[in-house]
Short mmCIF file of C-alpha atoms and ligand atoms in Angstrom, two decimals:
data_model
loop_
_atom_site.label_atom_id
_atom_site.label_comp_id
_atom_site.label_asym_id
_atom_site.label_seq_id
_atom_site.Cartn_x
_atom_site.Cartn_y
_atom_site.Cartn_z
CA UNK A 1 -0.17 -0.25 0.23
CA UNK A 2 2.50 2.49 0.91
CA UNK A 3 4.82 1.99 -1.86
CA UNK A 4 1.57 2.52 -4.15
CA UNK A 5 1.15 5.38 -2.15
CA UNK A 6 4.74 7.14 -3.35
CA UNK A 7 4.23 5.87 -6.93
CA UNK A 8 1.17 8.37 -7.19
CA UNK A 9 2.76 10.73 -5.13
CA UNK A 10 5.69 11.01 -7.95
CA UNK A 11 3.39 11.30 -10.99
CA UNK A 12 1.67 13.94 -9.45
CA UNK A 13 4.69 15.41 -8.41
CA UNK A 14 5.58 15.23 -12.19
CA UNK A 15 2.69 16.78 -13.02
CA UNK A 16 2.91 19.68 -10.89
CA UNK A 17 6.57 20.05 -12.37
CA UNK A 18 5.22 20.70 -15.80
CA UNK A 19 2.56 22.63 -15.19
CA UNK A 20 4.94 24.92 -13.34
CA UNK A 21 7.24 25.34 -16.72
CA UNK A 22 4.16 25.85 -18.74
CA UNK A 23 2.26 28.11 -16.97
CA UNK A 24 -1.81 28.98 -18.12
CA UNK A 25 -4.27 31.22 -17.70
CA UNK A 26 -1.57 34.32 -18.17
CA UNK A 27 -1.19 36.56 -20.77
CA UNK A 28 1.74 34.35 -22.25
CA UNK A 29 -0.11 31.50 -22.55
CA UNK A 30 -3.12 32.78 -23.63
CA UNK A 31 -1.17 34.87 -26.44
CA UNK A 32 0.26 31.54 -27.84
CA UNK A 33 -2.98 29.53 -27.87
CA UNK A 34 -5.03 31.85 -29.05
CA UNK A 35 -2.47 32.99 -31.82
CA UNK A 36 -3.13 36.67 -30.86
CA UNK A 37 1.08 37.46 -31.82
CA UNK A 38 0.85 35.98 -35.40
CA UNK A 39 -3.21 37.51 -35.92
CA UNK A 40 -2.67 41.03 -37.72
CA UNK A 41 -6.37 40.58 -39.32
CA UNK A 42 -9.12 38.76 -38.12
CA UNK A 43 -12.95 38.35 -39.91
CA UNK A 44 -15.79 36.69 -37.80
CA UNK A 45 -19.39 36.22 -39.42
CA UNK A 46 -22.42 34.82 -37.71
CA UNK A 47 -26.23 35.96 -37.09
CA UNK A 48 -28.14 36.97 -33.42
CA UNK A 49 -29.17 39.71 -32.13
CA UNK A 50 -28.48 42.96 -32.02
CA UNK A 51 -30.12 46.44 -29.17
CA UNK A 52 -30.97 49.69 -30.51
CA UNK A 53 -29.21 50.90 -27.37
CA UNK A 54 -30.26 54.70 -26.18
CA UNK A 55 -33.34 53.90 -27.86
CA UNK A 56 -35.94 52.22 -25.02
CA UNK A 57 -39.26 52.71 -25.05
CA UNK A 58 -38.72 54.35 -21.54
CA UNK A 59 -35.90 54.45 -19.18
CA UNK A 60 -36.25 50.99 -17.25
CA UNK A 61 -36.72 49.01 -20.12
CA UNK A 62 -34.11 46.72 -22.09
CA UNK A 63 -33.47 48.36 -25.54
CA UNK A 64 -35.45 47.66 -28.60
CA UNK A 65 -34.99 43.89 -30.01
CA UNK A 66 -33.01 43.59 -33.52
CA UNK A 67 -32.28 40.50 -34.80
CA UNK A 68 -29.34 40.08 -36.65
CA UNK A 69 -29.51 37.85 -39.98
CA UNK A 70 -26.02 38.45 -41.20
CA UNK A 71 -22.91 39.77 -38.72
CA UNK A 72 -19.70 40.38 -40.27
CA UNK A 73 -16.75 41.94 -38.26
CA UNK A 74 -13.78 42.29 -40.12
CA UNK A 75 -10.46 43.61 -38.10
CA UNK A 76 -7.26 45.08 -38.86
CA UNK A 77 -5.24 45.30 -35.56
CA UNK A 78 -2.41 46.89 -36.75
CA UNK A 79 -3.71 49.71 -38.02
CA UNK A 80 -6.98 49.97 -35.86
CA UNK A 81 -9.21 49.36 -38.63
CA UNK A 82 -12.99 47.68 -38.36
CA UNK A 83 -15.94 47.27 -40.74
CA UNK A 84 -19.31 45.84 -39.18
CA UNK A 85 -21.92 44.67 -41.55
CA UNK A 86 -24.99 43.73 -40.22
CA UNK A 87 -28.68 43.29 -41.75
CA UNK A 88 -30.68 43.55 -39.35
CA UNK A 89 -35.03 42.84 -38.49
CA UNK A 90 -36.79 44.72 -36.08
CA UNK A 91 -38.47 42.43 -33.88
CA UNK A 92 -41.72 43.93 -33.47
CA UNK A 93 -42.98 43.96 -30.29
CA UNK A 94 -47.11 43.76 -30.65
CA UNK A 95 -47.76 45.29 -28.14
CA UNK A 96 -46.92 48.39 -29.09
CA UNK A 97 -47.52 48.60 -32.92
CA UNK A 98 -50.43 48.97 -34.10
CA UNK A 99 -50.92 45.33 -35.89
CA UNK A 100 -50.30 45.19 -39.52
CA UNK A 101 -51.09 41.26 -40.98
CA UNK A 102 -48.10 42.86 -43.75
CA UNK A 103 -45.83 42.90 -40.44
CA UNK A 104 -46.38 40.42 -39.02
CA UNK A 105 -43.00 39.56 -37.52
CA UNK A 106 -40.83 41.85 -38.08
CA UNK A 107 -40.05 45.46 -39.78
CA UNK A 108 -37.37 46.58 -41.90
CA UNK A 109 -34.19 44.58 -43.05
CA UNK A 110 -32.19 46.80 -42.89
CA UNK A 111 -28.38 46.76 -44.01
CA UNK A 112 -25.88 48.94 -41.75
CA UNK A 113 -22.08 49.00 -42.25
CA UNK A 114 -20.06 50.52 -39.65
CA UNK A 115 -16.73 51.70 -40.11
CA UNK A 116 -13.50 53.45 -38.36
CA UNK A 117 -9.84 53.72 -39.20
CA UNK A 118 -7.64 55.47 -37.08
CA UNK A 119 -10.15 56.68 -34.72
CA UNK A 120 -12.48 58.20 -37.54
CA UNK A 121 -15.83 56.55 -37.66
CA UNK A 122 -18.38 56.56 -40.28
CA UNK A 123 -21.63 54.54 -41.30
CA UNK A 124 -23.49 53.75 -44.62
CA UNK A 125 -26.44 52.55 -44.83
CA UNK A 126 -30.17 52.48 -44.49
CA UNK A 127 -30.27 54.19 -40.66
CA UNK A 128 -28.78 57.42 -41.84
CA UNK A 129 -28.44 58.10 -45.91
CA UNK A 130 -30.46 60.28 -47.36
CA UNK A 131 -30.81 59.78 -51.35
CA UNK A 132 -27.30 60.87 -52.15
CA UNK A 133 -26.02 57.35 -51.61
CA UNK A 134 -22.57 58.99 -50.11
CA UNK A 135 -20.97 58.11 -47.09
CA UNK A 136 -23.35 59.91 -44.34
CA UNK A 137 -21.69 60.90 -41.04
CA UNK A 138 -23.24 60.87 -38.16
CA UNK A 139 -22.65 64.05 -35.93
CA UNK A 140 -21.88 61.58 -32.49
CA UNK A 141 -19.35 60.72 -34.93
CA UNK A 142 -16.33 61.21 -32.46
CA UNK A 143 -17.91 59.16 -29.95
CA UNK A 144 -18.69 56.44 -32.65
CA UNK A 145 -15.13 56.27 -33.14
CA UNK A 146 -14.16 55.76 -29.37
CA UNK A 147 -16.66 53.23 -28.99
CA UNK A 148 -15.76 51.48 -32.28
CA UNK A 149 -12.34 51.60 -31.72
CA UNK A 150 -12.33 49.89 -28.18
CA UNK A 151 -14.70 47.29 -29.46
CA UNK A 152 -11.55 46.05 -31.55
CA UNK A 153 -9.68 45.70 -28.62
CA UNK A 154 -12.51 44.21 -26.73
CA UNK A 155 -12.19 40.73 -29.12
CA UNK A 156 -9.93 38.23 -27.89
CA UNK A 157 -7.12 38.27 -29.97
CA UNK A 158 -7.36 42.31 -29.98
CA UNK A 159 -6.86 42.25 -25.83
CA UNK A 160 -4.42 40.14 -25.96
CA UNK A 161 -2.80 42.33 -28.45
CA UNK A 162 -3.02 45.56 -26.85
CA UNK A 163 -2.41 43.95 -23.13
CA UNK A 164 0.86 42.99 -24.72
CA UNK A 165 1.57 46.66 -26.15
CA UNK A 166 0.92 48.65 -23.13
CA UNK A 167 2.23 47.37 -19.79
CA UNK A 168 -0.35 45.39 -18.65
CA UNK A 169 -0.32 43.90 -15.23
CA UNK A 170 -1.80 40.35 -14.14
CA UNK A 171 -3.71 38.81 -10.97
CA UNK A 172 -4.18 35.50 -10.06
CA UNK A 173 -8.24 35.08 -10.26
CA UNK A 174 -9.81 32.13 -7.91
CA UNK A 175 -10.21 28.63 -10.21
CA UNK A 176 -6.64 29.24 -11.99
CA UNK A 177 -6.40 32.05 -14.35
CA UNK A 178 -5.35 35.94 -14.44
CA UNK A 179 -7.03 39.55 -14.61
CA UNK A 180 -5.48 41.57 -17.07
CA UNK A 181 -5.65 45.54 -16.64
CA UNK A 182 -3.73 48.26 -18.91
CA UNK A 183 -4.67 51.77 -19.50
CA UNK A 184 -5.65 52.59 -23.54
CA UNK A 185 -4.70 56.31 -23.73
CA UNK A 186 -7.87 57.34 -20.51
CA UNK A 187 -9.44 54.31 -21.18
CA UNK A 188 -9.12 51.83 -18.96
CA UNK A 189 -8.98 48.06 -19.99
CA UNK A 190 -9.68 44.64 -17.61
CA UNK A 191 -10.06 41.48 -19.19
CA UNK A 192 -10.14 37.83 -17.89
CA UNK A 193 -8.31 34.32 -18.83
CA UNK A 194 -9.49 31.00 -17.14
CA UNK A 195 -7.61 28.52 -17.04
CA UNK A 196 -8.33 26.77 -20.31
CA UNK A 197 -5.60 30.14 -22.02
CA UNK A 198 -9.24 31.24 -23.09
CA UNK A 199 -9.87 35.67 -22.88
CA UNK A 200 -13.45 35.18 -21.19
CA UNK A 201 -14.07 38.91 -20.57
CA UNK A 202 -13.20 42.33 -21.32
CA UNK A 203 -14.38 45.53 -19.69
CA UNK A 204 -13.76 49.16 -19.88
CA UNK A 205 -15.54 52.49 -19.64
CA UNK A 206 -16.44 55.15 -22.24
CA UNK A 207 -18.00 58.26 -22.06
CA UNK A 208 -21.87 58.47 -22.41
CA UNK A 209 -23.01 62.36 -22.75
CA UNK A 210 -26.03 61.03 -20.02
CA UNK A 211 -24.16 58.64 -18.42
CA UNK A 212 -21.12 59.78 -17.94
CA UNK A 213 -18.15 57.38 -17.66
CA UNK A 214 -20.14 54.13 -19.03
CA UNK A 215 -19.32 50.62 -18.61
CA UNK A 216 -18.95 48.40 -21.34
CA UNK A 217 -18.44 44.38 -20.96
CA UNK A 218 -17.53 41.85 -23.62
CA UNK A 219 -18.03 38.27 -22.69
CA UNK A 220 -16.69 35.03 -24.52
CA UNK A 221 -17.88 31.32 -24.30
CA UNK A 222 -17.89 28.79 -26.30
CA UNK A 223 -14.33 28.60 -27.43
CA UNK A 224 -13.55 26.35 -30.09
CA UNK A 225 -11.35 26.16 -33.18
CA UNK A 226 -12.41 27.58 -36.25
CA UNK A 227 -10.39 26.17 -39.04
CA UNK A 228 -7.15 26.58 -36.65
CA UNK A 229 -7.96 29.52 -34.41
CA UNK A 230 -9.69 29.34 -31.37
CA UNK A 231 -12.14 31.63 -30.93
CA UNK A 232 -15.52 32.60 -28.59
CA UNK A 233 -18.80 30.77 -30.56
CA UNK A 234 -20.43 33.13 -28.84
CA UNK A 235 -20.48 36.99 -28.08
CA UNK A 236 -22.56 39.03 -25.61
CA UNK A 237 -21.48 43.06 -25.22
CA UNK A 238 -23.43 45.10 -22.93
CA UNK A 239 -23.31 48.88 -22.68
CA UNK A 240 -24.49 51.10 -19.31
CA UNK A 241 -25.68 47.42 -18.06
CA UNK A 242 -28.45 47.22 -21.05
CA UNK A 243 -27.85 44.03 -23.76
CA UNK A 244 -26.24 46.19 -27.11
CA UNK A 245 -25.00 42.65 -29.15
CA UNK A 246 -25.62 38.86 -28.92
CA UNK A 247 -23.81 36.70 -31.52
CA UNK A 248 -23.31 33.33 -32.59
CA UNK A 249 -19.95 33.08 -34.68
CA UNK A 250 -19.82 30.34 -37.35
CA UNK A 251 -16.74 31.42 -39.36
CA UNK A 252 -13.93 33.11 -38.42
CA UNK A 253 -10.95 34.05 -41.19
CA UNK A 254 -7.30 34.76 -40.14
CA UNK A 255 -5.22 37.23 -41.63
CA UNK A 256 -7.49 38.54 -44.43
CA UNK A 257 -6.89 41.50 -45.97
CA UNK A 258 -8.77 44.68 -44.27
CA UNK A 259 -7.73 47.48 -46.13
CA UNK A 260 -10.36 50.73 -45.51
CA UNK A 261 -9.84 54.19 -47.02
CA UNK A 262 -11.69 56.87 -44.98
CA UNK A 263 -14.13 58.51 -47.53
CA UNK A 264 -12.90 62.16 -48.28
CA UNK A 265 -14.45 64.53 -46.37
CA UNK A 266 -14.74 62.27 -43.22
CA UNK A 267 -11.86 63.73 -41.46
CA UNK A 268 -12.86 67.12 -42.01
CA UNK A 269 -16.32 66.14 -40.56
CA UNK A 270 -15.08 65.24 -37.41
CA UNK A 271 -13.43 68.03 -36.57
CA UNK A 272 -15.66 70.47 -37.97
CA UNK A 273 -17.19 73.33 -35.43
CA UNK A 274 -21.14 72.26 -34.96
CA UNK A 275 -23.23 74.35 -37.84
CA UNK A 276 -26.38 75.30 -36.37
CA UNK A 277 -29.12 77.86 -38.82
CA UNK A 278 -31.54 79.55 -37.71
CA UNK A 279 -35.33 79.65 -39.67
CA UNK A 280 -37.40 82.20 -38.15
CA UNK A 281 -41.25 80.28 -37.50
CA UNK A 282 -43.28 83.18 -36.33
CA UNK A 283 -42.77 86.34 -34.78
CA UNK A 284 -40.03 85.32 -31.72
CA UNK A 285 -40.38 81.20 -32.35
CA UNK A 286 -36.80 80.31 -34.19
CA UNK A 287 -36.11 76.64 -35.36
CA UNK A 288 -32.62 75.99 -34.60
CA UNK A 289 -31.26 73.20 -36.72
CA UNK A 290 -28.26 70.92 -37.09
CA UNK A 291 -27.86 68.29 -40.02
CA UNK A 292 -30.50 65.49 -38.53
CA UNK A 293 -31.03 67.23 -34.79
CA UNK A 294 -32.94 70.17 -34.06
CA UNK A 295 -34.49 72.69 -31.24
CA UNK A 296 -37.25 75.61 -31.02
CA UNK A 297 -36.52 78.44 -28.67
CA UNK A 298 -39.35 81.15 -28.22
CA UNK A 299 -39.03 84.39 -26.65
CA UNK A 300 -41.09 84.61 -23.82
CA UNK A 301 -41.32 87.52 -21.99
CA UNK A 302 -37.95 88.59 -20.30
CA UNK A 303 -36.48 85.10 -21.08
CA UNK A 304 -36.28 82.27 -23.76
CA UNK A 305 -37.45 78.54 -23.25
CA UNK A 306 -35.98 76.32 -25.74
CA UNK A 307 -37.50 72.82 -26.63
CA UNK A 308 -34.62 69.96 -27.32
CA UNK A 309 -31.05 69.47 -26.25
CA UNK A 310 -30.24 67.04 -28.96
CA UNK A 311 -26.87 65.47 -29.22
CA UNK A 312 -24.62 66.43 -26.81
CA UNK A 313 -23.02 68.79 -25.05
CA UNK A 314 -21.24 70.33 -27.99
CA UNK A 315 -23.87 70.78 -29.74
CA UNK A 316 -25.97 72.33 -27.36
CA UNK A 317 -23.24 74.47 -26.89
CA UNK A 318 -23.40 75.90 -30.12
CA UNK A 319 -27.38 76.18 -30.07
CA UNK A 320 -27.00 78.42 -27.42
CA UNK A 321 -24.13 80.81 -28.50
CA UNK A 322 -26.77 81.01 -31.83
CA UNK A 323 -29.98 81.55 -29.95
CA UNK A 324 -28.22 84.13 -27.51
CA UNK A 325 -27.04 85.68 -31.04
CA UNK A 326 -30.83 86.05 -31.76
CA UNK A 327 -32.51 86.97 -29.58
CA UNK A 328 -29.66 89.26 -27.23
CA UNK A 329 -29.78 90.07 -23.28
CA UNK A 330 -32.17 87.36 -22.62
CA UNK A 331 -31.63 84.13 -20.25
CA UNK A 332 -32.53 80.68 -21.36
CA UNK A 333 -34.91 79.67 -17.99
CA UNK A 334 -36.54 76.41 -19.22
CA UNK A 335 -35.47 73.69 -21.55
CA UNK A 336 -38.72 71.39 -22.64
CA UNK A 337 -36.85 67.90 -22.97
CA UNK A 338 -39.26 65.79 -25.31
CA UNK A 339 -38.13 62.35 -23.95
CA UNK A 340 -34.87 60.65 -22.70
CA UNK A 341 -34.01 58.85 -25.98
CA UNK A 342 -30.10 59.55 -25.94
CA UNK A 343 -30.17 61.67 -29.68
CA UNK A 344 -32.59 64.17 -28.05
CA UNK A 345 -31.14 63.84 -24.14
CA UNK A 346 -27.54 64.23 -24.44
CA UNK A 347 -27.31 67.88 -24.31
CA UNK A 348 -29.92 68.65 -21.79
CA UNK A 349 -26.87 68.67 -18.97
CA UNK A 350 -25.52 71.64 -20.52
CA UNK A 351 -28.57 73.68 -20.12
CA UNK A 352 -28.81 72.83 -16.15
CA UNK A 353 -24.99 74.24 -15.69
CA UNK A 354 -26.60 77.17 -18.05
CA UNK A 355 -29.09 77.77 -14.89
CA UNK A 356 -32.17 76.23 -17.01
CA UNK A 357 -35.51 74.79 -15.74
CA UNK A 358 -35.59 71.32 -16.90
CA UNK A 359 -39.10 70.55 -17.88
CA UNK A 360 -39.86 67.04 -18.87
CA UNK A 361 -42.21 64.18 -17.82
CA UNK A 362 -41.84 62.53 -14.19
CA UNK A 363 -40.57 59.16 -15.44
CA UNK A 364 -37.69 60.88 -17.73
CA UNK A 365 -36.88 63.21 -14.35
CA UNK A 366 -36.20 60.03 -12.23
CA UNK A 367 -34.11 58.67 -15.08
CA UNK A 368 -31.87 62.11 -15.34
CA UNK A 369 -31.52 62.21 -11.29
CA UNK A 370 -30.48 58.97 -11.58
CA UNK A 371 -28.65 58.84 -14.38
CA UNK A 372 -26.72 61.87 -14.17
CA UNK A 373 -25.07 61.17 -10.72
CA UNK A 374 -22.66 58.96 -12.07
CA UNK A 375 -19.35 60.48 -12.30
CA UNK A 376 -17.97 62.32 -16.02
CA UNK A 377 -13.80 62.19 -16.04
CA UNK A 378 -13.84 60.69 -19.15
CA UNK A 379 -14.87 63.70 -20.62
CA UNK A 380 -15.74 66.37 -18.12
CA UNK A 381 -18.80 68.68 -18.78
CA UNK A 382 -19.28 72.05 -17.51
CA UNK A 383 -22.02 70.43 -14.96
CA UNK A 384 -19.41 67.89 -13.65
CA UNK A 385 -16.95 70.91 -13.10
CA UNK A 386 -19.73 73.20 -12.23
CA UNK A 387 -21.55 70.33 -9.48
CA UNK A 388 -24.92 72.34 -9.98
CA UNK A 389 -28.08 71.20 -8.43
CA UNK A 390 -30.60 69.95 -11.49
CA UNK A 391 -33.73 71.74 -11.12
CA UNK A 392 -36.57 70.20 -12.72
CA UNK A 393 -40.30 71.56 -13.71
CA UNK A 394 -42.54 68.01 -13.93
CA UNK A 395 -45.00 67.66 -16.54
CA UNK A 396 -48.24 66.46 -14.75
CA UNK A 397 -51.73 65.37 -15.33
CA UNK A 398 -50.33 65.42 -19.23
CA UNK A 399 -50.06 68.91 -19.78
CA UNK A 400 -48.01 72.14 -18.55
CA UNK A 401 -48.32 75.20 -19.58
CA UNK A 402 -45.17 78.12 -19.48
CA UNK A 403 -47.46 81.26 -19.44
CA UNK A 404 -46.59 84.40 -20.87
CA UNK A 405 -48.93 87.45 -21.97
CA UNK A 406 -47.93 87.35 -25.76
CA UNK A 407 -46.72 83.50 -26.29
CA UNK A 408 -48.05 81.05 -24.15
CA UNK A 409 -46.30 77.64 -24.46
CA UNK A 410 -48.69 74.02 -23.94
CA UNK A 411 -46.46 71.29 -23.38
CA UNK A 412 -48.40 68.10 -23.65
CA UNK A 413 -48.21 64.66 -22.94
CA UNK A 414 -48.41 62.46 -26.06
CA UNK A 415 -49.95 58.98 -24.85
CA UNK A 416 -50.17 55.76 -26.29
CA UNK A 417 -46.99 56.31 -28.95
CA UNK A 418 -45.27 52.97 -29.34
CA UNK A 419 -42.19 55.20 -30.25
CA UNK A 420 -41.95 56.28 -25.96
CA UNK A 421 -43.63 56.04 -22.85
CA UNK A 422 -43.14 59.09 -21.70
CA UNK A 423 -42.78 62.04 -24.36
CA UNK A 424 -44.35 65.18 -24.91
CA UNK A 425 -45.16 67.40 -28.05
CA UNK A 426 -45.53 71.36 -27.44
CA UNK A 427 -48.31 73.64 -28.94
CA UNK A 428 -48.12 77.38 -28.94
CA UNK A 429 -51.80 78.30 -28.96
CA UNK A 430 -50.73 81.69 -30.52
CA UNK A 431 -48.78 81.05 -33.51
CA UNK A 432 -50.82 77.02 -34.24
CA UNK A 433 -47.72 75.41 -34.24
CA UNK A 434 -47.44 71.87 -33.30
CA UNK A 435 -43.34 70.50 -32.23
CA UNK A 436 -43.32 67.19 -32.29
CA UNK A 437 -40.81 64.75 -32.09
CA UNK A 438 -40.12 61.40 -33.47
CA UNK A 439 -43.77 60.59 -34.66
CA UNK A 440 -43.05 62.04 -38.34
CA UNK A 441 -39.86 62.98 -39.68
CA UNK A 442 -40.86 64.73 -42.93
CA UNK A 443 -38.27 63.15 -44.89
CA UNK A 444 -40.38 59.96 -44.87
CA UNK A 445 -42.97 61.89 -46.40
CA UNK A 446 -44.08 59.68 -48.97
CA UNK A 447 -46.51 57.62 -47.55
CA UNK A 448 -47.67 54.90 -47.84
CA UNK A 449 -44.78 52.77 -46.24
CA UNK A 450 -44.01 49.56 -47.74
CA UNK A 451 -42.04 46.82 -45.74
CA UNK A 452 -39.84 44.58 -46.59
CA UNK A 453 -42.52 42.08 -47.74
CA UNK A 454 -43.99 44.54 -49.48
CA UNK A 455 -47.46 45.05 -47.45
CA UNK A 456 -48.52 48.35 -47.23
CA UNK A 457 -48.67 50.10 -43.64
CA UNK A 458 -49.05 53.48 -41.91
CA UNK A 459 -46.77 54.16 -39.95
CA UNK A 460 -47.94 54.07 -36.21
CA UNK A 461 -46.07 57.09 -35.18
CA UNK A 462 -47.46 59.28 -37.39
CA UNK A 463 -50.91 57.75 -36.93
CA UNK A 464 -50.60 58.44 -33.04
CA UNK A 465 -49.32 62.00 -33.39
CA UNK A 466 -52.66 62.51 -35.36
CA UNK A 467 -54.65 61.04 -32.73
CA UNK A 468 -53.24 62.75 -30.08
CA UNK A 469 -53.98 66.50 -31.60
CA UNK A 470 -57.52 65.20 -32.19
CA UNK A 471 -57.95 64.08 -28.87
CA UNK A 472 -56.53 67.49 -27.52
CA UNK A 473 -58.51 69.16 -30.46
CA UNK A 474 -55.59 71.68 -31.41
CA UNK A 475 -55.67 73.82 -34.28
CA UNK A 476 -52.34 73.22 -36.00
CA UNK A 477 -51.40 75.41 -38.74
CA UNK A 478 -47.76 74.15 -39.15
CA UNK A 479 -45.96 70.74 -38.00
CA UNK A 480 -42.33 71.36 -36.89
CA UNK A 481 -40.20 68.17 -36.71
CA UNK A 482 -37.28 68.12 -34.41
CA UNK A 483 -35.68 66.15 -36.60
CA UNK A 484 -36.14 66.33 -41.02
CA UNK A 485 -35.55 68.94 -43.43
CA UNK A 486 -38.86 71.11 -43.79
CA UNK A 487 -41.81 71.97 -41.87
CA UNK A 488 -45.38 70.68 -42.70
CA UNK A 489 -49.04 70.93 -42.66
CA UNK A 490 -52.21 69.44 -41.35
CA UNK A 491 -53.22 68.42 -44.89
CA UNK A 492 -49.71 66.72 -45.69
CA UNK A 493 -50.44 64.96 -42.39
CA UNK A 494 -53.71 63.42 -43.48
CA UNK A 495 -52.22 62.63 -47.11
CA UNK A 496 -49.30 60.80 -45.43
CA UNK A 497 -51.81 58.96 -43.61
CA UNK A 498 -54.12 58.23 -46.18
CA UNK A 499 -56.90 60.05 -45.33
CA UNK A 500 -56.86 62.36 -48.10
ZN1 ZN B 601 -36.79 58.99 -30.14
#
């Protein structure tokens, strides 16, 4: 018995010695196992789900879900370049969308292509493209550049390469493996490697105008050998605590050519100053337009009321400067926030710093109060520096009036909208102007819409807008969109709804 036991001990000791020679779960062992030192570029494809972050029906629920029928990411690590192609179809929640038989199961079938090269981001595809067919640069490109570049380094091989190049530190974790941390510019990146030499999670923070320093996480599981390279079969990305992407990987190519020239004008567009054009809609009422994101200003007695603060602080500062030029010597006392979608609320904090009271529905107020407590250290905005306490004036019982003998402003809750559970429209009774958001972007003026399988349907957002105008018995002469190129009339709205 003793002889047998000592034999076992010898074998155990031999195995332990072999393991000590070649450690597992370290940056070096994972780099070797995943081939990160000789993979210059990678392309992975699959199917799954994509979520429209920042466009939640309300701040307390997940982002709208899209089915991804095709997803391909082509990444070149040497040049920090990536090209993501995605074909998506929105999974329609029948409780939110008016049931139209032709729409059964989904909406769209839209392709989008997202690029980043050397920090410069641009997007091609259905989501941004006016009829020009030219590459469309979103106004928030600088933000997209940061987000997409960080995603390159939040792939397994990308993470290992970035760790090796940026003086990473490691510490052991439970179960045998390590946690590897490094700084990539101002971004802290933390990844975890398991005892099988697989990178199973990477997290980092990027700036978001509303959420501040926003946690992004990538999870990698179900590793297998894809024609010679170990790669996860399942990838999940979250952002600000919400699902962003889930992909089941079906194919991986190693070292494919990924050459993506930056289209002409993109570099300049990224650094160009924010443009604001002013249209006078009526006496004392101004439309302050950007590329696709607008605000409205109303001159009320001794102060100014602004409607909507889209995108981010850069845009808000440009709009504020422009309106102070247009209506001199008056303070902006109120900012009406239509809803909490990120493209409409990213610039609200700047108005808080400006001293304005935020007029919004209680659900949005609760979200802002919660979200704005997060630190904004990655990109400190004015409110982060001034630490002013936000002031709110909630729209309760569906209506709030900002009184003025000459130019009163009515803020009405838009009820039953599939777009947002917590959204207002703004009516100016003297001018008979209705400012509406996301219900009718006049670019899509040509109705009826035809869906991907040839069915005809009326846009439910537009129908809901019309229903609300009727419900409130508003006498509207002019509809002013907070996206879209021009104002419209009620006759046009009825035509778009196939009523005339
Ligand atoms: Zn919206």
